[in-house]
DNA sequence: TACATTAAAATGAACGTTCATTCATTTTTT
DNA sequence: AAAAAATGAATGAACGTTCATTTTAATGTA
């Protein structure tokens, strides 16, 4: 187990502060001075770790997306059956979106805003490949509908984001029963 | 047919300019001066129509949401069967999101950002009532799954937003065949 | 060990710019 | 000639970013 360097701590504090401030106030109301204050460092220090504000946001986006993907494929193995594999990934994503609310909300905001470079977006998308592979396998086995992966994603994964948003606005309470309900709807919408 | 007053024209021009600029650059890069220039009026004039920037954004949001809802229920009548009624509403929404891209993108950005007041959000949600009523009717008739309307929305309507986003980023081309495919998946996910 | 020297990291006041908003004045409409 | 609508330069606050200076860590010396 390695002791993180002070620099790592500062960078991490910056990333956390950025996520929190952008979540609460939006990009336009997350000034560098506030980010620095929340991270417990001086404004000037930000520029030792990031080129500028745009670069800070992009990097935070890519890192959060990576941590999301890591979570999504936790305990998933490619030799799983298509159905079991999908269930594992889907539920991982659901847990992430409902438990790691800060990170998930940040992603949802970034994914719907022009504030992220197209390059960083592409970068963030790469890690989802295993899910696409699983779907192709399912299609070859005649288990998964013969439609574009965008369609499969739209109807099975993307809905989780909506439920998270509603839960976050206290409009809807997602019990574990509801999560199972939602999983069944997701699987039902992509299986043949 | 009434001739719109000049004031109406100016207000409309402001609304259009706000939508376009927020879409292209995000809220943080849509300064009042640019909005005014794009609308062809002077910066000071904005304040004859809107209290301040926050108020401008909120009002534009509520108006676009209203225009979205009007579109959604176009040619829909409450005496339709549940299935026909849902198809009409769903396809209206799909047409809106794929054709009125500017407005749809603006909504998608607003719905995922803290830049909109909770009050304006509530206001914007009100107009969707007929769809909720239709779902309740469908549930009473044993046609629609006995789950929360949030769940039904998440799995049948919300996916359209994702497809619009992908289409907008030139990652996915939604032909009319794909729209029918998507409709079938939507109906399939909420029907019993 | 204790001190000296150098290098690296961090600071925060200062800078130039941009922004939302105002209001004395001008233009347009009644 | 009065009222209403529109203007746009001016204002002050806030922002992102810089850099001369200070603080902290690392290395060398005896």
Short mmCIF file of C-alpha atoms (C1' of nucleotides) in Angstrom, two decimals:
data_model
loop_
_atom_site.label_atom_id
_atom_site.label_comp_id
_atom_site.label_asym_id
_atom_site.label_seq_id
_atom_site.Cartn_x
_atom_site.Cartn_y
_atom_site.Cartn_z
CA UNK A 1 0.00 0.00 0.00
CA UNK A 2 1.55 3.27 -1.14
CA UNK A 3 1.27 6.52 0.73
CA UNK A 4 -0.10 9.12 -1.64
CA UNK A 5 2.15 12.12 -2.17
CA UNK A 6 0.98 15.55 -1.10
CA UNK A 7 0.69 16.54 -4.74
CA UNK A 8 -1.74 13.68 -5.34
CA UNK A 9 -3.78 14.85 -2.39
CA UNK A 10 -4.00 18.37 -3.76
CA UNK A 11 -4.98 17.18 -7.19
CA UNK A 12 -7.62 14.92 -5.73
CA UNK A 13 -8.94 17.72 -3.54
CA UNK A 14 -9.20 19.91 -6.62
CA UNK A 15 -11.08 17.24 -8.54
CA UNK A 16 -13.49 16.69 -5.65
CA UNK A 17 -14.07 20.42 -5.21
CA UNK A 18 -14.72 20.86 -8.91
CA UNK A 19 -17.29 18.09 -8.95
CA UNK A 20 -19.09 19.44 -5.91
CA UNK A 21 -19.17 23.06 -7.05
CA UNK A 22 -20.19 22.30 -10.62
CA UNK A 23 -22.96 20.08 -9.25
CA UNK A 24 -24.32 22.67 -6.90
CA UNK A 25 -24.00 25.79 -8.99
CA UNK A 26 -23.29 24.79 -12.54
CA UNK A 27 -20.16 25.45 -14.51
CA UNK A 28 -20.84 29.17 -14.79
CA UNK A 29 -20.94 29.59 -11.03
CA UNK A 30 -17.88 27.53 -10.15
CA UNK A 31 -15.08 30.12 -10.24
CA UNK A 32 -11.49 29.03 -9.85
CA UNK A 33 -11.23 31.02 -6.63
CA UNK A 34 -14.05 29.01 -5.04
CA UNK A 35 -12.69 25.71 -6.31
CA UNK A 36 -9.33 26.60 -4.77
CA UNK A 37 -10.88 27.63 -1.47
CA UNK A 38 -12.94 24.44 -1.24
CA UNK A 39 -9.85 22.36 -2.02
CA UNK A 40 -7.94 24.24 0.67
CA UNK A 41 -5.28 25.60 -1.64
CA UNK A 42 -4.39 28.89 -3.27
CA UNK A 43 -5.91 29.86 -6.65
CA UNK A 44 -2.52 30.05 -8.28
CA UNK A 45 -1.75 26.47 -7.32
CA UNK A 46 -4.49 25.15 -9.59
CA UNK A 47 -2.30 26.10 -12.53
CA UNK A 48 0.45 23.79 -11.36
CA UNK A 49 -1.90 20.86 -11.93
CA UNK A 50 -4.09 22.05 -14.80
CA UNK A 51 -3.43 24.25 -17.79
CA UNK A 52 -6.57 26.30 -17.40
CA UNK A 53 -10.22 26.01 -16.40
CA UNK A 54 -11.33 24.26 -19.58
CA UNK A 55 -8.56 21.72 -19.14
CA UNK A 56 -9.50 21.18 -15.49
CA UNK A 57 -13.11 20.42 -16.41
CA UNK A 58 -12.13 18.10 -19.25
CA UNK A 59 -9.71 16.15 -17.09
CA UNK A 60 -12.17 15.82 -14.25
CA UNK A 61 -14.74 14.57 -16.76
CA UNK A 62 -12.44 11.94 -18.21
CA UNK A 63 -11.40 10.75 -14.75
CA UNK A 64 -14.92 10.49 -13.41
CA UNK A 65 -15.97 8.66 -16.55
CA UNK A 66 -13.11 6.23 -16.03
CA UNK A 67 -14.09 5.64 -12.43
CA UNK A 68 -17.68 5.08 -13.60
CA UNK A 69 -16.54 2.49 -16.13
CA UNK A 70 -14.36 0.72 -13.59
CA UNK A 71 -17.37 0.46 -11.34
CA UNK A 72 -19.62 -0.72 -14.17
CA UNK A 73 -17.44 -3.73 -14.92
CA UNK A 74 -16.59 -4.65 -11.35
CA UNK A 75 -16.81 -8.43 -10.87
CA UNK A 76 -17.84 -8.83 -14.50
CA UNK A 77 -16.14 -11.54 -16.49
CA UNK A 78 -16.41 -12.09 -20.20
CA UNK A 79 -17.27 -15.78 -19.81
CA UNK A 80 -20.56 -14.91 -18.10
CA UNK A 81 -23.72 -15.75 -19.97
CA UNK A 82 -25.17 -12.78 -21.82
CA UNK A 83 -28.06 -12.45 -19.40
CA UNK A 84 -25.91 -12.76 -16.26
CA UNK A 85 -23.31 -10.44 -17.70
CA UNK A 86 -25.85 -7.79 -18.53
CA UNK A 87 -27.43 -8.07 -15.11
CA UNK A 88 -24.09 -7.61 -13.42
CA UNK A 89 -23.16 -4.56 -15.49
CA UNK A 90 -26.62 -3.01 -15.28
CA UNK A 91 -26.78 -3.37 -11.53
CA UNK A 92 -23.26 -2.04 -11.11
CA UNK A 93 -24.27 1.04 -13.08
CA UNK A 94 -27.45 1.40 -11.05
CA UNK A 95 -25.51 1.17 -7.79
CA UNK A 96 -23.04 3.75 -9.04
CA UNK A 97 -25.74 6.18 -10.12
CA UNK A 98 -27.69 5.82 -6.92
CA UNK A 99 -24.80 5.72 -4.46
CA UNK A 100 -22.07 7.81 -6.07
CA UNK A 101 -24.53 10.59 -6.67
CA UNK A 102 -21.97 13.40 -6.84
CA UNK A 103 -20.00 11.76 -9.60
CA UNK A 104 -23.08 10.60 -11.48
CA UNK A 105 -24.69 14.03 -11.42
CA UNK A 106 -21.49 15.59 -12.63
CA UNK A 107 -21.41 13.20 -15.58
CA UNK A 108 -25.04 13.79 -16.40
CA UNK A 109 -24.43 17.54 -16.48
CA UNK A 110 -21.32 17.19 -18.62
CA UNK A 111 -23.01 14.82 -21.05
CA UNK A 112 -25.71 17.39 -21.77
CA UNK A 113 -23.64 20.53 -22.07
CA UNK A 114 -21.25 21.92 -24.69
CA UNK A 115 -18.68 22.55 -21.97
CA UNK A 116 -16.80 19.32 -22.68
CA UNK A 117 -14.45 18.90 -25.66
CA UNK A 118 -15.53 16.35 -28.22
CA UNK A 119 -12.10 14.73 -27.73
CA UNK A 120 -12.68 14.21 -24.01
CA UNK A 121 -16.11 12.83 -24.77
CA UNK A 122 -14.66 10.25 -27.13
CA UNK A 123 -12.01 9.41 -24.56
CA UNK A 124 -14.69 8.85 -21.92
CA UNK A 125 -16.72 6.59 -24.17
CA UNK A 126 -13.92 4.15 -24.94
CA UNK A 127 -14.16 2.23 -21.68
CA UNK A 128 -17.67 1.02 -22.39
CA UNK A 129 -16.47 -1.43 -25.02
CA UNK A 130 -17.04 -4.63 -22.98
CA UNK A 131 -20.75 -3.84 -22.81
CA UNK A 132 -20.91 -3.37 -26.58
CA UNK A 133 -19.05 -6.66 -27.01
CA UNK A 134 -21.52 -8.40 -24.73
CA UNK A 135 -24.41 -7.08 -26.79
CA UNK A 136 -22.86 -8.27 -30.05
CA UNK A 137 -22.40 -11.69 -28.51
CA UNK A 138 -26.02 -11.65 -27.38
CA UNK A 139 -27.14 -10.73 -30.87
CA UNK A 140 -25.11 -13.58 -32.35
CA UNK A 141 -26.73 -15.94 -29.88
CA UNK A 142 -30.16 -14.66 -30.88
CA UNK A 143 -30.86 -13.35 -27.38
CA UNK A 144 -30.53 -9.59 -27.92
CA UNK A 145 -32.57 -7.50 -30.36
CA UNK A 146 -30.91 -6.77 -33.68
CA UNK A 147 -30.74 -3.00 -33.24
CA UNK A 148 -27.96 -0.45 -32.92
CA UNK A 149 -26.04 -0.37 -29.63
CA UNK A 150 -27.19 3.25 -29.29
CA UNK A 151 -30.74 1.96 -29.24
CA UNK A 152 -29.89 -0.73 -26.69
CA UNK A 153 -28.16 1.85 -24.51
CA UNK A 154 -30.99 4.35 -24.84
CA UNK A 155 -33.60 1.88 -23.63
CA UNK A 156 -31.71 -0.13 -21.05
CA UNK A 157 -28.98 2.03 -19.50
CA UNK A 158 -29.95 5.64 -20.08
CA UNK A 159 -33.22 5.36 -18.13
CA UNK A 160 -31.19 4.89 -14.95
CA UNK A 161 -29.97 8.47 -15.31
CA UNK A 162 -33.53 9.74 -15.33
CA UNK A 163 -34.41 7.78 -12.22
CA UNK A 164 -31.30 9.11 -10.51
CA UNK A 165 -32.28 12.67 -11.39
CA UNK A 166 -35.76 12.23 -9.99
CA UNK A 167 -34.43 10.58 -6.85
CA UNK A 168 -31.98 13.44 -6.45
CA UNK A 169 -34.76 16.02 -6.70
CA UNK A 170 -36.70 14.12 -4.04
CA UNK A 171 -39.48 13.46 -6.53
CA UNK A 172 -39.04 9.72 -6.41
CA UNK A 173 -37.71 7.21 -3.91
CA UNK A 174 -35.92 4.27 -5.47
CA UNK A 175 -36.16 1.32 -3.08
CA UNK A 176 -34.38 -1.92 -3.89
CA UNK A 177 -37.72 -3.30 -5.09
CA UNK A 178 -37.89 -0.48 -7.61
CA UNK A 179 -34.36 -1.20 -8.72
CA UNK A 180 -35.33 -4.80 -9.46
CA UNK A 181 -38.42 -3.57 -11.26
CA UNK A 182 -36.25 -1.23 -13.31
CA UNK A 183 -33.78 -3.99 -14.09
CA UNK A 184 -36.58 -6.19 -15.39
CA UNK A 185 -37.81 -3.39 -17.62
CA UNK A 186 -34.28 -2.82 -18.91
CA UNK A 187 -33.66 -6.46 -19.72
CA UNK A 188 -37.13 -6.82 -21.18
CA UNK A 189 -36.50 -3.92 -23.54
CA UNK A 190 -33.37 -5.38 -25.12
CA UNK A 191 -33.97 -9.15 -25.01
CA UNK A 192 -35.74 -10.75 -27.93
CA UNK B 1 -54.42 36.41 -38.16
CA UNK B 2 -52.89 39.02 -35.90
CA UNK B 3 -49.84 41.05 -36.81
CA UNK B 4 -47.36 40.65 -33.96
CA UNK B 5 -46.36 43.87 -32.27
CA UNK B 6 -42.76 45.00 -32.49
CA UNK B 7 -42.36 44.23 -28.80
CA UNK B 8 -43.40 40.64 -29.42
CA UNK B 9 -40.86 40.43 -32.22
CA UNK B 10 -38.10 41.67 -29.96
CA UNK B 11 -39.04 39.31 -27.19
CA UNK B 12 -39.15 36.40 -29.58
CA UNK B 13 -35.82 37.36 -31.09
CA UNK B 14 -34.35 37.43 -27.59
CA UNK B 15 -35.74 34.02 -26.80
CA UNK B 16 -34.40 32.55 -30.03
CA UNK B 17 -30.99 34.12 -29.52
CA UNK B 18 -30.80 32.80 -25.97
CA UNK B 19 -31.62 29.27 -27.09
CA UNK B 20 -29.07 29.34 -29.87
CA UNK B 21 -26.24 30.81 -27.79
CA UNK B 22 -26.81 28.59 -24.78
CA UNK B 23 -26.88 25.58 -27.10
CA UNK B 24 -23.65 26.45 -28.82
CA UNK B 25 -21.59 27.69 -25.94
CA UNK B 26 -23.34 26.81 -22.73
CA UNK B 27 -24.84 29.17 -20.21
CA UNK B 28 -21.46 30.43 -19.06
CA UNK B 29 -20.55 31.63 -22.53
CA UNK B 30 -23.81 33.30 -23.45
CA UNK B 31 -23.29 36.87 -22.25
CA UNK B 32 -26.12 39.36 -22.36
CA UNK B 33 -24.20 41.48 -24.84
CA UNK B 34 -24.00 38.60 -27.34
CA UNK B 35 -27.63 37.67 -26.82
CA UNK B 36 -28.57 41.27 -27.53
CA UNK B 37 -26.38 41.47 -30.62
CA UNK B 38 -27.77 38.22 -32.03
CA UNK B 39 -31.31 39.45 -31.37
CA UNK B 40 -30.46 42.70 -33.11
CA UNK B 41 -31.19 44.92 -30.15
CA UNK B 42 -29.26 46.85 -27.55
CA UNK B 43 -28.11 45.20 -24.32
CA UNK B 44 -30.11 47.61 -22.22
CA UNK B 45 -33.31 46.67 -24.01
CA UNK B 46 -33.20 43.13 -22.64
CA UNK B 47 -34.07 44.59 -19.26
CA UNK B 48 -37.32 45.97 -20.61
CA UNK B 49 -38.46 42.41 -21.23
CA UNK B 50 -36.69 40.44 -18.51
CA UNK B 51 -35.73 41.26 -14.96
CA UNK B 52 -32.22 39.86 -15.21
CA UNK B 53 -30.27 37.02 -16.77
CA UNK B 54 -31.55 34.33 -14.40
CA UNK B 55 -35.10 35.40 -15.11
CA UNK B 56 -34.46 35.39 -18.86
CA UNK B 57 -33.20 31.82 -18.73
CA UNK B 58 -36.05 30.63 -16.55
CA UNK B 59 -38.67 32.22 -18.77
CA UNK B 60 -37.13 30.83 -21.93
CA UNK B 61 -37.08 27.40 -20.28
CA UNK B 62 -40.74 27.55 -19.29
CA UNK B 63 -41.77 28.76 -22.75
CA UNK B 64 -39.80 26.13 -24.62
CA UNK B 65 -41.19 23.47 -22.30
CA UNK B 66 -44.71 24.73 -23.03
CA UNK B 67 -44.08 24.63 -26.76
CA UNK B 68 -42.73 21.10 -26.35
CA UNK B 69 -45.86 20.01 -24.50
CA UNK B 70 -48.16 21.62 -27.08
CA UNK B 71 -46.33 19.66 -29.74
CA UNK B 72 -46.49 16.44 -27.73
CA UNK B 73 -50.27 16.49 -27.51
CA UNK B 74 -50.94 17.71 -31.03
CA UNK B 75 -53.86 15.76 -32.56
CA UNK B 76 -54.15 13.72 -29.39
CA UNK B 77 -57.62 13.20 -27.99
CA UNK B 78 -58.50 11.69 -24.67
CA UNK B 79 -60.96 9.24 -26.18
CA UNK B 80 -58.18 7.46 -28.07
CA UNK B 81 -57.41 3.92 -27.00
CA UNK B 82 -54.44 3.71 -24.64
CA UNK B 83 -52.21 2.17 -27.29
CA UNK B 84 -53.17 4.64 -30.03
CA UNK B 85 -52.95 7.55 -27.62
CA UNK B 86 -49.48 6.56 -26.48
CA UNK B 87 -48.31 6.08 -30.04
CA UNK B 88 -49.55 9.53 -31.02
CA UNK B 89 -47.87 11.24 -28.06
CA UNK B 90 -44.65 9.24 -28.35
CA UNK B 91 -44.28 9.97 -32.04
CA UNK B 92 -45.06 13.64 -31.53
CA UNK B 93 -42.31 13.82 -28.95
CA UNK B 94 -39.93 11.95 -31.26
CA UNK B 95 -40.69 14.32 -34.13
CA UNK B 96 -40.15 17.29 -31.86
CA UNK B 97 -36.84 16.02 -30.56
CA UNK B 98 -35.55 15.12 -33.99
CA UNK B 99 -36.86 18.13 -35.91
CA UNK B 100 -36.90 20.97 -33.40
CA UNK B 101 -33.36 20.19 -32.42
CA UNK B 102 -32.51 23.65 -31.10
CA UNK B 103 -35.36 23.67 -28.64
CA UNK B 104 -34.89 20.04 -27.65
CA UNK B 105 -31.18 20.48 -26.99
CA UNK B 106 -31.87 23.55 -24.92
CA UNK B 107 -34.32 21.58 -22.79
CA UNK B 108 -31.94 18.69 -22.38
CA UNK B 109 -29.24 21.06 -21.19
CA UNK B 110 -31.57 22.84 -18.78
CA UNK B 111 -32.94 19.58 -17.39
CA UNK B 112 -29.45 18.45 -16.41
CA UNK B 113 -28.05 21.64 -14.96
CA UNK B 114 -28.67 23.58 -11.76
CA UNK B 115 -29.16 26.74 -13.81
CA UNK B 116 -32.96 26.49 -13.69
CA UNK B 117 -35.04 27.35 -10.61
CA UNK B 118 -36.91 24.48 -9.04
CA UNK B 119 -40.06 26.60 -9.43
CA UNK B 120 -39.62 26.90 -13.19
CA UNK B 121 -38.94 23.19 -13.37
CA UNK B 122 -42.21 22.39 -11.62
CA UNK B 123 -43.99 24.86 -13.91
CA UNK B 124 -42.56 23.12 -16.96
CA UNK B 125 -43.62 19.69 -15.74
CA UNK B 126 -47.29 20.54 -15.28
CA UNK B 127 -48.23 20.30 -18.94
CA UNK B 128 -47.39 16.61 -19.13
CA UNK B 129 -50.47 15.64 -17.11
CA UNK B 130 -52.44 14.14 -20.04
CA UNK B 131 -49.71 11.56 -20.54
CA UNK B 132 -49.83 10.60 -16.87
CA UNK B 133 -53.61 10.37 -17.08
CA UNK B 134 -53.31 8.11 -20.10
CA UNK B 135 -50.95 5.83 -18.22
CA UNK B 136 -53.29 5.58 -15.23
CA UNK B 137 -56.11 4.67 -17.58
CA UNK B 138 -53.88 2.05 -19.18
CA UNK B 139 -53.05 0.63 -15.78
CA UNK B 140 -56.73 0.44 -14.85
CA UNK B 141 -57.40 -1.38 -18.12
CA UNK B 142 -54.59 -3.83 -17.32
CA UNK B 143 -52.60 -2.78 -20.38
CA UNK B 144 -49.80 -0.77 -18.78
CA UNK B 145 -47.32 -2.07 -16.20
CA UNK B 146 -48.15 -1.25 -12.59
CA UNK B 147 -45.09 0.89 -11.93
CA UNK B 148 -44.49 4.53 -11.10
CA UNK B 149 -44.98 7.06 -13.91
CA UNK B 150 -41.34 8.01 -13.41
CA UNK B 151 -40.42 4.47 -14.34
CA UNK B 152 -42.70 4.53 -17.38
CA UNK B 153 -41.23 7.85 -18.48
CA UNK B 154 -37.67 6.70 -17.91
CA UNK B 155 -38.05 3.66 -20.13
CA UNK B 156 -40.35 4.92 -22.85
CA UNK B 157 -39.87 8.67 -23.30
CA UNK B 158 -36.45 9.53 -21.89
CA UNK B 159 -34.58 7.25 -24.32
CA UNK B 160 -35.60 9.56 -27.15
CA UNK B 161 -33.39 12.25 -25.65
CA UNK B 162 -30.39 9.98 -25.81
CA UNK B 163 -31.04 9.13 -29.44
CA UNK B 164 -31.41 12.83 -30.22
CA UNK B 165 -28.09 13.56 -28.54
CA UNK B 166 -26.31 10.87 -30.52
CA UNK B 167 -27.92 12.01 -33.73
CA UNK B 168 -26.88 15.57 -32.98
CA UNK B 169 -23.27 14.51 -32.47
CA UNK B 170 -23.35 12.70 -35.79
CA UNK B 171 -22.73 9.40 -34.03
CA UNK B 172 -26.01 7.91 -35.10
CA UNK B 173 -28.42 8.45 -37.98
CA UNK B 174 -32.07 8.00 -37.06
CA UNK B 175 -34.00 6.99 -40.16
CA UNK B 176 -37.77 6.59 -40.01
CA UNK B 177 -37.24 2.83 -39.77
CA UNK B 178 -35.19 3.42 -36.63
CA UNK B 179 -37.90 5.64 -35.24
CA UNK B 180 -40.42 2.84 -35.67
CA UNK B 181 -37.97 0.40 -34.10
CA UNK B 182 -37.58 2.79 -31.18
CA UNK B 183 -41.31 3.21 -30.83
CA UNK B 184 -41.77 -0.54 -30.63
CA UNK B 185 -39.13 -0.76 -27.92
CA UNK B 186 -40.82 2.05 -26.00
CA UNK B 187 -44.25 0.50 -26.16
CA UNK B 188 -42.85 -2.93 -25.40
CA UNK B 189 -41.17 -1.60 -22.27
CA UNK B 190 -44.34 -0.20 -20.70
CA UNK B 191 -47.08 -2.55 -21.93
CA UNK B 192 -47.86 -5.62 -19.87
"C1'" DT C 1 23.35 15.06 14.27
"C1'" DA C 2 23.16 20.11 12.92
"C1'" DC C 3 23.55 23.40 9.70
"C1'" DA C 4 23.85 25.33 4.84
"C1'" DT C 5 22.42 25.31 0.22
"C1'" DT C 6 19.66 24.35 -3.50
"C1'" DA C 7 15.44 22.96 -5.70
"C1'" DA C 8 10.49 22.41 -5.80
"C1'" DA C 9 5.98 23.66 -4.42
"C1'" DA C 10 2.80 26.91 -3.10
"C1'" DT C 11 1.25 31.42 -2.36
"C1'" DG C 12 -1.91 35.47 -3.03
"C1'" DA C 13 -1.89 40.22 -4.49
"C1'" DA C 14 -2.18 42.32 -8.83
"C1'" DC C 15 -3.61 42.59 -13.77
"C1'" DG C 16 -6.35 42.98 -17.62
"C1'" DT C 17 -10.58 41.51 -19.25
"C1'" DT C 18 -15.31 40.52 -19.37
"C1'" DC C 19 -19.61 40.53 -17.47
"C1'" DA C 20 -24.47 41.99 -15.88
"C1'" DT C 21 -26.75 45.88 -15.08
"C1'" DT C 22 -27.97 50.97 -14.99
"C1'" DC C 23 -29.60 55.39 -16.58
"C1'" DA C 24 -29.17 59.90 -18.90
"C1'" DT C 25 -30.16 60.60 -23.46
"C1'" DT C 26 -32.20 59.79 -28.02
"C1'" DT C 27 -35.54 57.84 -31.13
"C1'" DT C 28 -40.03 56.32 -32.21
"C1'" DT C 29 -44.90 56.10 -31.57
"C1'" DT C 30 -49.16 58.00 -30.11
"C1'" DA D 1 -46.07 67.75 -27.68
"C1'" DA D 2 -46.39 64.14 -24.65
"C1'" DA D 3 -45.50 59.26 -23.71
"C1'" DA D 4 -43.26 55.04 -24.56
"C1'" DA D 5 -39.55 52.39 -26.22
"C1'" DA D 6 -34.91 51.83 -27.12
"C1'" DT D 7 -30.22 53.04 -26.79
"C1'" DG D 8 -25.25 52.29 -25.57
"C1'" DA D 9 -21.56 54.28 -22.89
"C1'" DA D 10 -20.47 53.96 -18.14
"C1'" DT D 11 -19.95 51.36 -13.74
"C1'" DG D 12 -18.37 48.36 -10.49
"C1'" DA D 13 -18.00 43.65 -9.37
"C1'" DA D 14 -16.09 39.27 -10.48
"C1'" DC D 15 -13.46 36.44 -13.19
"C1'" DG D 16 -9.28 33.63 -15.05
"C1'" DT D 17 -4.69 33.89 -15.02
"C1'" DT D 18 0.15 35.43 -13.87
"C1'" DC D 19 4.39 35.92 -11.39
"C1'" DA D 20 7.47 37.98 -7.81
"C1'" DT D 21 7.87 36.25 -3.48
"C1'" DT D 22 7.68 32.95 0.36
"C1'" DT D 23 7.47 28.43 2.27
"C1'" DT D 24 8.62 23.70 2.35
"C1'" DA D 25 11.33 19.71 1.05
"C1'" DA D 26 15.58 17.61 -0.50
"C1'" DT D 27 20.32 17.33 -0.70
"C1'" DG D 28 25.01 18.18 0.60
"C1'" DT D 29 28.68 19.00 4.15
"C1'" DA D 30 31.24 18.39 8.35
#
